[in-house]
Amino acid sequence: MNVDYRLAPEHKMPASAHDFVKVIRYVHENAESLGADKSKVVIAGYSGGAMVACVAAHILSKTDE
């Protein structure tokens, strides 16, 4: 699944990371209805998206303990 997220300069960080977090949580909570295994969700990105994915993973590691 590919997801759009808010981009700079119109939207300052961490807006894009918060978009990632919302999507990751949605996928995890709705994995079964999406035909996915919630234990195998992967967070990835390319270039700027990779940085945003890392920030989102960090946010989730701090809030979902």
CSV table of N, CA and C in Angstrom, one decimal:
chain,number,residue,atom,x,y,z
A,1,MET,N,0.8,-1.2,0.0
A,1,MET,CA,0.0,0.0,0.0
A,1,MET,C,0.9,1.2,0.0
A,2,ASN,N,0.6,2.2,-0.9
A,2,ASN,CA,1.4,3.4,-0.9
A,2,ASN,C,0.4,4.5,-0.4
A,3,VAL,N,1.0,5.5,0.3
A,3,VAL,CA,0.2,6.5,1.0
A,3,VAL,C,0.7,7.9,0.7
A,4,ASP,N,-0.2,8.8,0.4
A,4,ASP,CA,0.3,10.2,0.3
A,4,ASP,C,0.4,10.8,1.7
A,5,TYR,N,1.2,11.8,1.8
A,5,TYR,CA,1.3,12.5,3.0
A,5,TYR,C,1.6,14.0,2.7
A,6,ARG,N,1.3,14.9,3.7
A,6,ARG,CA,1.4,16.3,3.5
A,6,ARG,C,2.9,16.6,3.3
A,7,LEU,N,3.2,17.5,2.4
A,7,LEU,CA,4.5,17.9,2.0
A,7,LEU,C,4.9,19.3,2.4
A,8,ALA,N,6.2,19.5,2.7
A,8,ALA,CA,6.7,20.9,2.9
A,8,ALA,C,6.8,21.6,1.6
A,9,PRO,N,6.8,22.9,1.5
A,9,PRO,CA,6.9,23.8,2.6
A,9,PRO,C,5.5,24.2,3.1
A,10,GLU,N,4.4,23.7,2.5
A,10,GLU,CA,3.1,24.1,2.9
A,10,GLU,C,2.8,23.5,4.3
A,11,HIS,N,3.3,22.4,4.6
A,11,HIS,CA,3.1,21.7,5.9
A,11,HIS,C,4.4,21.4,6.5
A,12,LYS,N,4.7,22.0,7.7
A,12,LYS,CA,5.9,21.8,8.4
A,12,LYS,C,6.0,20.5,9.1
A,13,MET,N,7.2,20.0,9.3
A,13,MET,CA,7.4,18.8,10.1
A,13,MET,C,6.9,19.0,11.5
A,14,PRO,N,6.2,18.1,12.1
A,14,PRO,CA,6.1,16.7,11.9
A,14,PRO,C,4.7,16.3,11.2
A,15,ALA,N,4.1,17.2,10.5
A,15,ALA,CA,2.8,16.9,9.9
A,15,ALA,C,2.8,15.6,9.0
A,16,SER,N,3.9,15.5,8.2
A,16,SER,CA,4.0,14.3,7.4
A,16,SER,C,4.1,13.0,8.2
A,17,ALA,N,4.9,13.1,9.3
A,17,ALA,CA,5.1,12.0,10.1
A,17,ALA,C,3.8,11.6,10.8
A,18,HIS,N,3.0,12.6,11.2
A,18,HIS,CA,1.7,12.3,11.8
A,18,HIS,C,0.8,11.6,10.9
A,19,ASP,N,0.9,12.0,9.6
A,19,ASP,CA,0.1,11.3,8.6
A,19,ASP,C,0.5,9.8,8.5
A,20,PHE,N,1.8,9.5,8.5
A,20,PHE,CA,2.3,8.2,8.5
A,20,PHE,C,1.8,7.4,9.7
A,21,VAL,N,1.8,8.0,10.9
A,21,VAL,CA,1.4,7.4,12.1
A,21,VAL,C,-0.1,7.0,12.0
A,22,LYS,N,-0.9,7.9,11.5
A,22,LYS,CA,-2.3,7.6,11.4
A,22,LYS,C,-2.6,6.4,10.5
A,23,VAL,N,-1.8,6.4,9.4
A,23,VAL,CA,-2.0,5.3,8.4
A,23,VAL,C,-1.5,3.9,9.0
A,24,ILE,N,-0.4,4.0,9.7
A,24,ILE,CA,0.2,2.8,10.3
A,24,ILE,C,-0.8,2.2,11.3
A,25,ARG,N,-1.3,3.1,12.2
A,25,ARG,CA,-2.3,2.7,13.2
A,25,ARG,C,-3.6,2.1,12.5
A,26,TYR,N,-4.0,2.8,11.5
A,26,TYR,CA,-5.2,2.3,10.7
A,26,TYR,C,-5.0,0.9,10.2
A,27,VAL,N,-3.9,0.7,9.5
A,27,VAL,CA,-3.6,-0.6,8.9
A,27,VAL,C,-3.5,-1.7,10.0
A,28,HIS,N,-2.8,-1.4,11.1
A,28,HIS,CA,-2.6,-2.3,12.2
A,28,HIS,C,-4.0,-2.7,12.8
A,29,GLU,N,-4.9,-1.7,13.0
A,29,GLU,CA,-6.2,-1.9,13.6
A,29,GLU,C,-7.1,-2.6,12.7
A,30,ASN,N,-6.9,-2.5,11.4
A,30,ASN,CA,-7.9,-3.0,10.4
A,30,ASN,C,-7.2,-4.1,9.5
A,31,ALA,N,-6.1,-4.6,9.9
A,31,ALA,CA,-5.4,-5.6,9.1
A,31,ALA,C,-6.2,-6.7,8.6
A,32,GLU,N,-7.0,-7.3,9.4
A,32,GLU,CA,-7.8,-8.4,9.0
A,32,GLU,C,-8.8,-8.1,7.8
A,33,SER,N,-9.5,-6.9,7.9
A,33,SER,CA,-10.4,-6.5,6.9
A,33,SER,C,-9.6,-6.1,5.6
A,34,LEU,N,-8.4,-5.8,5.7
A,34,LEU,CA,-7.5,-5.4,4.6
A,34,LEU,C,-6.9,-6.6,4.0
A,35,GLY,N,-7.1,-7.8,4.6
A,35,GLY,CA,-6.4,-9.0,4.1
A,35,GLY,C,-4.9,-9.1,4.4
A,36,ALA,N,-4.5,-8.5,5.5
A,36,ALA,CA,-3.1,-8.4,5.9
A,36,ALA,C,-2.9,-9.1,7.3
A,37,ASP,N,-1.7,-9.4,7.6
A,37,ASP,CA,-1.3,-9.9,8.8
A,37,ASP,C,-0.7,-8.8,9.6
A,38,LYS,N,-1.3,-8.4,10.7
A,38,LYS,CA,-0.8,-7.2,11.4
A,38,LYS,C,0.5,-7.4,12.1
A,39,SER,N,1.0,-8.6,12.2
A,39,SER,CA,2.3,-8.9,12.8
A,39,SER,C,3.4,-8.7,11.7
A,40,LYS,N,3.0,-8.4,10.5
A,40,LYS,CA,4.0,-8.3,9.4
A,40,LYS,C,3.8,-6.9,8.6
A,41,VAL,N,3.5,-5.9,9.3
A,41,VAL,CA,3.4,-4.6,8.7
A,41,VAL,C,4.8,-4.0,8.6
A,42,VAL,N,5.1,-3.5,7.4
A,42,VAL,CA,6.4,-2.9,7.2
A,42,VAL,C,6.3,-1.4,7.0
A,43,ILE,N,7.2,-0.6,7.6
A,43,ILE,CA,7.2,0.8,7.4
A,43,ILE,C,8.4,1.1,6.5
A,44,ALA,N,8.2,1.8,5.4
A,44,ALA,CA,9.4,2.0,4.5
A,44,ALA,C,9.1,3.3,3.7
A,45,GLY,N,10.2,3.8,3.1
A,45,GLY,CA,10.1,5.0,2.3
A,45,GLY,C,11.3,5.1,1.4
A,46,TYR,N,11.3,6.0,0.5
A,46,TYR,CA,12.4,6.3,-0.4
A,46,TYR,C,12.7,7.8,-0.3
A,47,SER,N,14.0,8.1,-0.1
A,47,SER,CA,14.4,9.5,0.0
A,47,SER,C,13.8,10.2,1.1
A,48,GLY,N,13.1,11.3,0.9
A,48,GLY,CA,12.4,12.0,2.0
A,48,GLY,C,11.4,11.2,2.7
A,49,GLY,N,10.7,10.3,1.9
A,49,GLY,CA,9.7,9.4,2.6
A,49,GLY,C,10.4,8.4,3.5
A,50,ALA,N,11.6,8.1,3.3
A,50,ALA,CA,12.3,7.2,4.2
A,50,ALA,C,12.5,7.9,5.6
A,51,MET,N,12.9,9.2,5.5
A,51,MET,CA,13.1,9.9,6.7
A,51,MET,C,11.8,10.1,7.5
A,52,VAL,N,10.7,10.3,6.8
A,52,VAL,CA,9.4,10.5,7.4
A,52,VAL,C,9.0,9.1,8.0
A,53,ALA,N,9.2,8.0,7.3
A,53,ALA,CA,8.9,6.7,7.9
A,53,ALA,C,9.7,6.4,9.1
A,54,CYS,N,11.0,6.9,9.2
A,54,CYS,CA,11.8,6.7,10.4
A,54,CYS,C,11.2,7.5,11.5
A,55,VAL,N,10.8,8.8,11.3
A,55,VAL,CA,10.3,9.6,12.3
A,55,VAL,C,9.0,9.0,12.8
A,56,ALA,N,8.1,8.5,11.9
A,56,ALA,CA,6.9,7.9,12.3
A,56,ALA,C,7.1,6.6,13.2
A,57,ALA,N,8.1,5.8,12.8
A,57,ALA,CA,8.4,4.6,13.6
A,57,ALA,C,8.9,5.0,15.0
A,58,HIS,N,9.7,6.1,15.1
A,58,HIS,CA,10.2,6.6,16.3
A,58,HIS,C,9.0,7.1,17.2
A,59,ILE,N,8.1,7.9,16.6
A,59,ILE,CA,6.9,8.3,17.3
A,59,ILE,C,6.1,7.1,17.9
A,60,LEU,N,5.9,6.1,17.0
A,60,LEU,CA,5.1,5.0,17.5
A,60,LEU,C,5.9,4.2,18.6
A,61,SER,N,7.2,4.1,18.5
A,61,SER,CA,7.9,3.4,19.5
A,61,SER,C,7.8,4.1,20.9
A,62,LYS,N,7.6,5.4,20.9
A,62,LYS,CA,7.5,6.1,22.1
A,62,LYS,C,6.0,6.1,22.7
A,63,THR,N,5.0,6.0,21.8
A,63,THR,CA,3.6,6.1,22.2
A,63,THR,C,2.9,4.8,22.4
A,64,ASP,N,3.5,3.7,21.8
A,64,ASP,CA,2.8,2.4,21.8
A,64,ASP,C,3.5,1.4,22.7
A,65,GLU,N,4.1,1.9,23.8
A,65,GLU,CA,4.9,1.0,24.6
A,65,GLU,C,4.0,0.2,25.5
